[in-house]
mmCIF file of C-alpha atoms in Angstrom:
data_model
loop_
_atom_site.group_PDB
_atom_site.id
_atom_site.type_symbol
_atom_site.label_atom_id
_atom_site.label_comp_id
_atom_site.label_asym_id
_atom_site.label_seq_id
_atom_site.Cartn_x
_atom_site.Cartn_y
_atom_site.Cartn_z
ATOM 1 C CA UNK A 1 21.820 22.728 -19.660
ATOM 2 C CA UNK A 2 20.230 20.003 -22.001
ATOM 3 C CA UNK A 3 22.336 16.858 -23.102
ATOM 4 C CA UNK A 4 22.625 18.359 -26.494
ATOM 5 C CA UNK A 5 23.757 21.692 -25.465
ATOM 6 C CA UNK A 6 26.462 20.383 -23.197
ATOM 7 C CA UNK A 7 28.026 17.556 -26.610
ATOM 8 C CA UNK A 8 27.721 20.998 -29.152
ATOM 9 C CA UNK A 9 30.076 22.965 -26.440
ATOM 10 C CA UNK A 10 32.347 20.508 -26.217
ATOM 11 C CA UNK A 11 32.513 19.813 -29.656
ATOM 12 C CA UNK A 12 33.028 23.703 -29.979
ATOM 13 C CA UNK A 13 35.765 24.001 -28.198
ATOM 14 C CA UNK A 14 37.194 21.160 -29.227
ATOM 15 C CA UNK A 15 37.418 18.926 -26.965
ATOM 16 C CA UNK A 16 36.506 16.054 -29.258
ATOM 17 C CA UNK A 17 35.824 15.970 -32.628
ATOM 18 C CA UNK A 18 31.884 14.473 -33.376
ATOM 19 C CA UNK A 19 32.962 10.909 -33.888
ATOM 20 C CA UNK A 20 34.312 11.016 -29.857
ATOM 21 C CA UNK A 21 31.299 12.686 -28.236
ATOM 22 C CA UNK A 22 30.296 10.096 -26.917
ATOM 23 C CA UNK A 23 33.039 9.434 -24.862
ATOM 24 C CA UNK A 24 32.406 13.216 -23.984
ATOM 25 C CA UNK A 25 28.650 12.178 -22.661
ATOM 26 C CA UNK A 26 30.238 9.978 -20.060
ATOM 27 C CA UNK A 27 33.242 11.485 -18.928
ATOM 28 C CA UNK A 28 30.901 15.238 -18.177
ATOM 29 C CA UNK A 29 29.235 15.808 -15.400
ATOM 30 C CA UNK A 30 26.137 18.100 -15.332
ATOM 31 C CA UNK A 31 25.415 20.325 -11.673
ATOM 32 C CA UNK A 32 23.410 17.923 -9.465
ATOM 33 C CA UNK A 33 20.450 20.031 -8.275
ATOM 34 C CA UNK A 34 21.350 22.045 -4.726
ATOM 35 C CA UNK A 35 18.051 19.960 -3.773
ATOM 36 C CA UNK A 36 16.868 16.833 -5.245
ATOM 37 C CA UNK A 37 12.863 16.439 -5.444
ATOM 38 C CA UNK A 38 12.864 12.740 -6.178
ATOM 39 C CA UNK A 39 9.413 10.673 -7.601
ATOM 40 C CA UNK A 40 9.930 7.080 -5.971
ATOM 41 C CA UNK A 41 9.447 4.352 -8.696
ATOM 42 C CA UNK A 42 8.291 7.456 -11.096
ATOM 43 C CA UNK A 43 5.591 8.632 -9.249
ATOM 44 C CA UNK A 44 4.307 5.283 -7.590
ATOM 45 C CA UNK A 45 1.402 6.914 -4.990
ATOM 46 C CA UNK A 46 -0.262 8.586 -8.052
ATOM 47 C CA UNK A 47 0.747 6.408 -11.085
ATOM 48 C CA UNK A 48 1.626 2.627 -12.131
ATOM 49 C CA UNK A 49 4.710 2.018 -10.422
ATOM 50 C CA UNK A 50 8.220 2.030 -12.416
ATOM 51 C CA UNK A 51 6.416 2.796 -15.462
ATOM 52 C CA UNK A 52 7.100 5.230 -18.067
ATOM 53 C CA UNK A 53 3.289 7.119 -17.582
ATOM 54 C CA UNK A 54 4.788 7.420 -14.020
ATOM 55 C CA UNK A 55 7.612 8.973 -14.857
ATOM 56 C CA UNK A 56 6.323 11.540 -17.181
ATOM 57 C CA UNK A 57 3.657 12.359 -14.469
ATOM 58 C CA UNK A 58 7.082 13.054 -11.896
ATOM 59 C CA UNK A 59 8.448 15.154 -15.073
ATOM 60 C CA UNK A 60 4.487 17.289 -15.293
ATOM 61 C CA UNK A 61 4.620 17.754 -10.964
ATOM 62 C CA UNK A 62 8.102 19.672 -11.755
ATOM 63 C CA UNK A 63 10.743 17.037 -9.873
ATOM 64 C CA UNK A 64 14.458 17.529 -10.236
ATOM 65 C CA UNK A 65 14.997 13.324 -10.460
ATOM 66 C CA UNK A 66 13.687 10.772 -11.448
ATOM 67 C CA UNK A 67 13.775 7.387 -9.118
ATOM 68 C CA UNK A 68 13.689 4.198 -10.526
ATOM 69 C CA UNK A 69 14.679 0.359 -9.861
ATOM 70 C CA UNK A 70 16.344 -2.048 -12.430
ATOM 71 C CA UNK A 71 16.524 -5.842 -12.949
ATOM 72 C CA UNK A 72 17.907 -7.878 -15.920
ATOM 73 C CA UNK A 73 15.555 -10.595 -17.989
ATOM 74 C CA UNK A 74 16.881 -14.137 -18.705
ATOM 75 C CA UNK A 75 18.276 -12.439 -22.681
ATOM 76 C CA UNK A 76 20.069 -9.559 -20.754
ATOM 77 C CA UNK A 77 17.697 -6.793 -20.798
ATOM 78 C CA UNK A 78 17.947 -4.167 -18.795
ATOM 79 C CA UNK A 79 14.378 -3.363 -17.009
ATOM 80 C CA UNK A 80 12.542 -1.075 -14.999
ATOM 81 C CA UNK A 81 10.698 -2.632 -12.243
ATOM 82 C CA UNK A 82 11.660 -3.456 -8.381
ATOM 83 C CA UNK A 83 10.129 -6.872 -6.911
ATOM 84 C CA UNK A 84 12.384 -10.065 -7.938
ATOM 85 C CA UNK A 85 9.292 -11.603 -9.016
ATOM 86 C CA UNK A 86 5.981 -10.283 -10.201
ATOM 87 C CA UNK A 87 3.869 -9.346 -7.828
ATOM 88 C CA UNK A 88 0.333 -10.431 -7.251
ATOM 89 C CA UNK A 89 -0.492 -7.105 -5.477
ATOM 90 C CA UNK A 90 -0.794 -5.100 -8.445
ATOM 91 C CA UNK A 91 0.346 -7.411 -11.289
ATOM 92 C CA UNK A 92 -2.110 -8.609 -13.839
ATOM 93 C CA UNK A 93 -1.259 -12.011 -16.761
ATOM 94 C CA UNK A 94 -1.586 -11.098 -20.629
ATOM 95 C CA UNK A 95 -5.256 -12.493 -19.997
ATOM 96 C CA UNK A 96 -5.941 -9.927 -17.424
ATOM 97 C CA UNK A 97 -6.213 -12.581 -14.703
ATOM 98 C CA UNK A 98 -4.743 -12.276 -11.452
ATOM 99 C CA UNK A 99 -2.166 -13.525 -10.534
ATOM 100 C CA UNK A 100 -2.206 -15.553 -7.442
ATOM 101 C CA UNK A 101 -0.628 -14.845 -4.454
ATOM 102 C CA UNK A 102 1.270 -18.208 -3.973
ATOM 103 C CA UNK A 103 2.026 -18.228 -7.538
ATOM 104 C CA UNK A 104 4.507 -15.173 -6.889
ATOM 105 C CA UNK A 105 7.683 -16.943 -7.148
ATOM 106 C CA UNK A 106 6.721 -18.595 -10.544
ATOM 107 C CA UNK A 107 7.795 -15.549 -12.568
ATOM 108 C CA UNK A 108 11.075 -14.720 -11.666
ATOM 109 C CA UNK A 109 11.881 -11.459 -13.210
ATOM 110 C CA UNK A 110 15.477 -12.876 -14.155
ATOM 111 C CA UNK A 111 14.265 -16.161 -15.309
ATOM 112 C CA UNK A 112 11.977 -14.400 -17.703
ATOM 113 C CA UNK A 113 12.293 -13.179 -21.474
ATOM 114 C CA UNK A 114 11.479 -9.712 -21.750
ATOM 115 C CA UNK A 115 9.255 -10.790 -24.505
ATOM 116 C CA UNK A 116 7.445 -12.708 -21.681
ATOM 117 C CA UNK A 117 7.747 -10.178 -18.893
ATOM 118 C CA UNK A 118 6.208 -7.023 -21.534
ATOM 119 C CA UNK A 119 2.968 -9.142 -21.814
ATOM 120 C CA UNK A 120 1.969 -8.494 -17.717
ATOM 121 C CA UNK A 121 0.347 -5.643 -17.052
ATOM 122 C CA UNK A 122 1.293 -3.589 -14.170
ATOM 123 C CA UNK A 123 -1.587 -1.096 -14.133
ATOM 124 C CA UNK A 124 -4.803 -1.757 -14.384
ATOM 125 C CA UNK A 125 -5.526 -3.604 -10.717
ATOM 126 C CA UNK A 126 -6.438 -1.578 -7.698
ATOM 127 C CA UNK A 127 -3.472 -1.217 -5.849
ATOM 128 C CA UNK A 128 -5.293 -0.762 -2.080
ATOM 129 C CA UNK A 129 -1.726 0.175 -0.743
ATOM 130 C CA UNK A 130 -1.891 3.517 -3.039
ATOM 131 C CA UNK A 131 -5.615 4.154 -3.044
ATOM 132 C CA UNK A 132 -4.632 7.677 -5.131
ATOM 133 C CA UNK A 133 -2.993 5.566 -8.044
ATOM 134 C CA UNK A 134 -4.366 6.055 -11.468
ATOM 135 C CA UNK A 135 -5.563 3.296 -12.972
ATOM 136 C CA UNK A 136 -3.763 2.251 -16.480
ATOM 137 C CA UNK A 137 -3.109 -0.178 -18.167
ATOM 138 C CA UNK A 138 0.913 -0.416 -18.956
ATOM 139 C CA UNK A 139 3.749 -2.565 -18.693
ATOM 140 C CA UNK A 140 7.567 -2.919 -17.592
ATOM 141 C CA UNK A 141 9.400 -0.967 -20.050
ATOM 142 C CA UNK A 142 13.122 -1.800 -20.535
ATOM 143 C CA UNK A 143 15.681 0.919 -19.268
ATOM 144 C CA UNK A 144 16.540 1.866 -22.784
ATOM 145 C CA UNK A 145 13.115 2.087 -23.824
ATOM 146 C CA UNK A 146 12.191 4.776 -21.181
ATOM 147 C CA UNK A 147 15.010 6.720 -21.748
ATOM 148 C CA UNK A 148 13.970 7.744 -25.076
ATOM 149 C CA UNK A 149 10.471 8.291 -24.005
ATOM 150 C CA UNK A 150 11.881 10.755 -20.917
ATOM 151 C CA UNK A 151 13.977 12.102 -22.936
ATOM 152 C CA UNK A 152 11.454 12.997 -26.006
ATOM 153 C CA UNK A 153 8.907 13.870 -23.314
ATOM 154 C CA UNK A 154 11.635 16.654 -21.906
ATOM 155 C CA UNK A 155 12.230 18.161 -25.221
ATOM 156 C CA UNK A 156 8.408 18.066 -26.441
ATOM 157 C CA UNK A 157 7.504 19.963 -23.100
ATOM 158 C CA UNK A 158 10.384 22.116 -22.549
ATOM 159 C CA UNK A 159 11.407 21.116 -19.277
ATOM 160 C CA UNK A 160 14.837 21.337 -17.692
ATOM 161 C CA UNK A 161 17.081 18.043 -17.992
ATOM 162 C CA UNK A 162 16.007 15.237 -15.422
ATOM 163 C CA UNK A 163 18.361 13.910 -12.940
ATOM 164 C CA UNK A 164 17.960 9.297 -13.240
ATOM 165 C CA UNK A 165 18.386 7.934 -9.937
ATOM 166 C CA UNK A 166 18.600 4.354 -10.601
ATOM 167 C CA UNK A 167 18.877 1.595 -8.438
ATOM 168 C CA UNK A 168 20.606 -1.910 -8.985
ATOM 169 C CA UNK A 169 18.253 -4.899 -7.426
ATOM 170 C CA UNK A 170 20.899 -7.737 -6.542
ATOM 171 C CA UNK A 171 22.560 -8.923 -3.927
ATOM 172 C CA UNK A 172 25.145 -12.364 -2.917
ATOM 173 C CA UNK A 173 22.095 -14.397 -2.775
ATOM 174 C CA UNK A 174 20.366 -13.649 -5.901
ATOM 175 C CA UNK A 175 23.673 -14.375 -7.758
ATOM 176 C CA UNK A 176 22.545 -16.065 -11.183
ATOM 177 C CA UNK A 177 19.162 -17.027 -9.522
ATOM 178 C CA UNK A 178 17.550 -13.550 -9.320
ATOM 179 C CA UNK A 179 19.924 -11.038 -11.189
ATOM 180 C CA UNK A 180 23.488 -11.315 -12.269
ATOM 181 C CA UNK A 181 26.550 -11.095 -10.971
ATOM 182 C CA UNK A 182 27.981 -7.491 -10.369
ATOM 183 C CA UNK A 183 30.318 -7.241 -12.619
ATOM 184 C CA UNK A 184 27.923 -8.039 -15.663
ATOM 185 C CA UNK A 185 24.803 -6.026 -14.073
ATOM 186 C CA UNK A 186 26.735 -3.066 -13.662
ATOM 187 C CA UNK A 187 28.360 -3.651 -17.504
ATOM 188 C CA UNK A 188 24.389 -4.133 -19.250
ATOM 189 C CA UNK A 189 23.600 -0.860 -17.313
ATOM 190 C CA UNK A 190 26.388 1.416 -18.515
ATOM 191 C CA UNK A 191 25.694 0.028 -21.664
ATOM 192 C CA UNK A 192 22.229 1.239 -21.967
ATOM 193 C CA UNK A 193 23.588 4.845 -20.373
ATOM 194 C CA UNK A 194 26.382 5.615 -22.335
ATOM 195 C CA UNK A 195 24.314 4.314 -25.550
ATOM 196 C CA UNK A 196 21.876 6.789 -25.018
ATOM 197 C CA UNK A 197 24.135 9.919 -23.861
ATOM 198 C CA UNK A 198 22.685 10.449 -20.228
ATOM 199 C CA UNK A 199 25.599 9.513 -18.165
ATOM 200 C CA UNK A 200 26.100 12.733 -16.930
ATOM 201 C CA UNK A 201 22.536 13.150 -15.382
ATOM 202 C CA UNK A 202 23.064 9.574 -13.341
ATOM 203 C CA UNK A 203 23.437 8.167 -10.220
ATOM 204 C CA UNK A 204 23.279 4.793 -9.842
ATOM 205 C CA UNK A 205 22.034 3.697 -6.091
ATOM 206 C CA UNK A 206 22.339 0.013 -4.736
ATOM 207 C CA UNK A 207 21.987 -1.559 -1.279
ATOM 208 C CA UNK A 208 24.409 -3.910 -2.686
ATOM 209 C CA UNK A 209 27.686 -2.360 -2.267
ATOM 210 C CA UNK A 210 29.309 -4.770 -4.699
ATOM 211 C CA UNK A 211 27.310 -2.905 -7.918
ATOM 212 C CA UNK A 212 28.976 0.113 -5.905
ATOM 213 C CA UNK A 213 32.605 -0.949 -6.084
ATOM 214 C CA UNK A 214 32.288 -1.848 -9.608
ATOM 215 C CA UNK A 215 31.193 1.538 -10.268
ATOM 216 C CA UNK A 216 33.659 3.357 -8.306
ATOM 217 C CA UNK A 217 36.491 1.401 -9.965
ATOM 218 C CA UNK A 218 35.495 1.066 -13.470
ATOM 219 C CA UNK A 219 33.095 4.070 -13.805
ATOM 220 C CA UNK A 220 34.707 6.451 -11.707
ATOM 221 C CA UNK A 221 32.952 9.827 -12.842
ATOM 222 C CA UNK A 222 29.625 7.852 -12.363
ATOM 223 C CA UNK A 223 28.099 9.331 -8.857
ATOM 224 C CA UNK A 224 26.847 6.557 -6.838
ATOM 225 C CA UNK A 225 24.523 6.794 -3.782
ATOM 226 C CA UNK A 226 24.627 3.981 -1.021
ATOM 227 C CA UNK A 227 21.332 3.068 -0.021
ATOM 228 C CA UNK A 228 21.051 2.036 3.660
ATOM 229 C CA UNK A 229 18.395 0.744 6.524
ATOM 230 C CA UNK A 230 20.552 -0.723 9.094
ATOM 231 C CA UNK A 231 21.172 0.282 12.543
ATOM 232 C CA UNK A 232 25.080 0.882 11.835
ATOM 233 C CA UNK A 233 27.383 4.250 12.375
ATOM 234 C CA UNK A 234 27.890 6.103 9.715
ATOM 235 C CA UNK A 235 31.627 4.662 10.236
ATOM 236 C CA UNK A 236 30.547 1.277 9.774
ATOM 237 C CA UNK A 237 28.638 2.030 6.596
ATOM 238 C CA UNK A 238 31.566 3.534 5.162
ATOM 239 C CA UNK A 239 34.535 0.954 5.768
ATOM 240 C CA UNK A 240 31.666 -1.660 4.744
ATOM 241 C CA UNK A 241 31.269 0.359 1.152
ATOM 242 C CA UNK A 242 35.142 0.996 0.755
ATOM 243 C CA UNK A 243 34.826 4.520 -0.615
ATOM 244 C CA UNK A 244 32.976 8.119 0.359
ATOM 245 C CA UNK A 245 30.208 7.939 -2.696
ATOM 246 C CA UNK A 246 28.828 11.461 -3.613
ATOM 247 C CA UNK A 247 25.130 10.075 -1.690
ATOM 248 C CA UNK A 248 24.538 8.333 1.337
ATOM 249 C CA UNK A 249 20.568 7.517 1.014
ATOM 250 C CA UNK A 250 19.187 5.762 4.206
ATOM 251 C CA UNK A 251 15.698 5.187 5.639
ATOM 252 C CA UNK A 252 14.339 8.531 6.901
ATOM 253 C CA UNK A 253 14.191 7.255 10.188
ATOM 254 C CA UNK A 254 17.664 7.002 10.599
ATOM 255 C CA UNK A 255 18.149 10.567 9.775
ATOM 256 C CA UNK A 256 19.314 12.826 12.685
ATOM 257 C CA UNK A 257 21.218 15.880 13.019
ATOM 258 C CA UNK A 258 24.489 14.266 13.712
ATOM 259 C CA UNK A 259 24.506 12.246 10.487
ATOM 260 C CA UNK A 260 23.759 14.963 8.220
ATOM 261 C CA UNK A 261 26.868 17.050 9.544
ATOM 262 C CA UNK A 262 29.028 13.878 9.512
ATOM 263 C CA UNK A 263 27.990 13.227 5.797
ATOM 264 C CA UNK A 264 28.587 17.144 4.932
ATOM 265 C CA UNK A 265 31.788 17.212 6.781
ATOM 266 C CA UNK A 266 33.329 14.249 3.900
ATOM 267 C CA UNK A 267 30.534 16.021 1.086
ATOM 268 C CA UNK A 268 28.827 13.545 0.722
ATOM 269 C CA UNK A 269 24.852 14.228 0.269
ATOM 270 C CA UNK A 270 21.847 12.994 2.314
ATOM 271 C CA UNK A 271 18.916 11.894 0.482
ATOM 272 C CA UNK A 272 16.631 10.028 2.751
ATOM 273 C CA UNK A 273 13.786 7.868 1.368
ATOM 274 C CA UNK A 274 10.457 7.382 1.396
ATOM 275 C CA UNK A 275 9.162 10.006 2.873
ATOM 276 C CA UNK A 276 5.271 10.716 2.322
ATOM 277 C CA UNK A 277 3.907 13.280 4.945
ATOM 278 C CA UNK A 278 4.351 16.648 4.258
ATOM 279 C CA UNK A 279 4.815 17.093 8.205
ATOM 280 C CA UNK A 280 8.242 14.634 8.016
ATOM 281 C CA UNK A 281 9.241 16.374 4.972
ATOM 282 C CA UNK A 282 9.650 19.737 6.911
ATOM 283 C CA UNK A 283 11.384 18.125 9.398
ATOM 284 C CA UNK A 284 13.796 16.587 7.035
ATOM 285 C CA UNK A 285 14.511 20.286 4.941
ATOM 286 C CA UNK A 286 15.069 21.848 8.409
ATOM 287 C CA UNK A 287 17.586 19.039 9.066
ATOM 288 C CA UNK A 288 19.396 19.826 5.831
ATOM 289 C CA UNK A 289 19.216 16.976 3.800
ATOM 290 C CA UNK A 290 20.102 17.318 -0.145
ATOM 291 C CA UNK A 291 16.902 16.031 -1.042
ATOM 292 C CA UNK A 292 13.874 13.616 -0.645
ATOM 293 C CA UNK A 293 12.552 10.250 -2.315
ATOM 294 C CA UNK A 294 9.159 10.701 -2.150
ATOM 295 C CA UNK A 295 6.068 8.194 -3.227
ATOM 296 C CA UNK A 296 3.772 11.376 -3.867
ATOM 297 C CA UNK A 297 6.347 13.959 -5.551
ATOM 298 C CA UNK A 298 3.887 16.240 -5.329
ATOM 299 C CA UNK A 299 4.406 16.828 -1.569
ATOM 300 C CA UNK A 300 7.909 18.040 -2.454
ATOM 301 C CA UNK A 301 6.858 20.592 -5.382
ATOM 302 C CA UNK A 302 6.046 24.192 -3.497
#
């Protein structure tokens, strides 16, 4: 069902007149897909990484979510990239010059304007790490700004309603250094989702378990997905987190038979990441996990 189509029923039956739908949009929650094909960073082994051309390639393979990674810029804007800093591996300046690779930690992503941060371009130099990547030139969109363009891009095309996995980059140590507190990332986010309506197509993902607990306490209809690569029990990653969140996502190596049932047993869903062989890919599906973050979506598309 499309974001529209799920505000006109309630409004229908009235559950809230049209000045409160948007309080509808966030308190609804759409079916989560019984298996979630998931494009990491858009589609980052074919396309620009975290860019909007990478998501709508994701959208054309036929994937159920789209995965992407969020920062904030030094005037609060919410932004779609992942590194804490540009990176000189596939970053070029406004000049098209390289940047260099010892000059990384001179552009902080959260000591930047977004004014200042739009003018790199993220897509024109070979990335040798994903030799398949298409080459064009793009930039870091902000979260709001790719919204609208996934969204227009669904309705131009016809395509079923996306699924945004998005993931908070923070932790303790980057504390007004590298991103903001919790508390204020997690309130610019929900800003930007309930704005535009999509609230009940999100999860929000962190390896920071604080964005996490802000979530479940403040948001508590917003499904949240712990992301994990540690060599604790399931146990242990629970009582750290403080609450059963509807995903546990860990490295793909760490999934195994008996985590899967544990994670069933409380319902919560298994969505390893980032798996890029078709060969592990089986073997994931035939261990039952809900779904799989994948650098080349197109291995997860029969």
């Amino acid at each position: 069902m499309k974001i529209t189509s799920l505000l006109m029923c309630a409004a229908v039956i009235g559950l809230a007149p049209a000045g409160l739908m948007a309080q509808v949009k966030v308190s609804a929650q759409a079916e989560f897909p019984s298996f979630s094909t998931e494009g990491h960073r858009g589609a980052r082994g074919l396309m620009p990484e975290n860019s909007i051309i990478a998501m709508k390639k994701a959208i054309d393979l036929g994937i159920t979510t789209l995965e992407m990674d969020t920062h904030v810029t030094k005037d609060g804007e919410v932004v779609v990239t992942h590194d804490d800093y540009l990176s000189p591996a596939f970053m070029l300046d406004a000049n098209g010059k390289e940047l260099l690779p010892g000059d990384a930690k001179k552009y902080p992503v959260y000591q930047m304007t977004y004014a200042q941060l739009k003018s790199f371009d993220l897509g024109s130099k070979p990335y040798p790490a994903f030799p398949q990547q298409e080459k064009i030139k793009t930039f870091i969109p902000r979260l709001e700004e790719l919204i609208d363009s996934v969204q227009l891009y669904i309705e131009q095309r016809g395509k079923k309603q996306m699924f945004y996995n998005i993931e908070t980059k923070c932790g303790p140590e980057g504390d007004g250094v590298l991103n903001p507190d919790p508390e204020t990332f997690v309130k610019l986010l929900m800003a930007v989702l309930e704005k535009k309506g999509i609230t009940p197509f999100v999860v929000i993902q962190s390896f920071d378990k604080r964005t996490l607990q802000v979530l479940n306490k403040k948001y508590p209809k917003v499904r949240t997905s712990y992301l994990v690569a540690n060599t604790k029990s399931f146990e242990e990653n629970m009582a750290d987190l403080g609450f059963s969140p509807f995903i546990l996502s860990p490295y793909y190596k760490m999934v195994n038979t008996e985590l899967v049932r544990k994670c069933h047993d409380r319902e919560i869903k298994v969505i390893p990441w980032t798996v890029n062989s078709a060969k592990e890919i089986q073997e994931l599906k035939d261990l039952k996990v809900d779904g799989i973050i994948s650098d080349y979506p197109n291995l997860l598309i029969p």
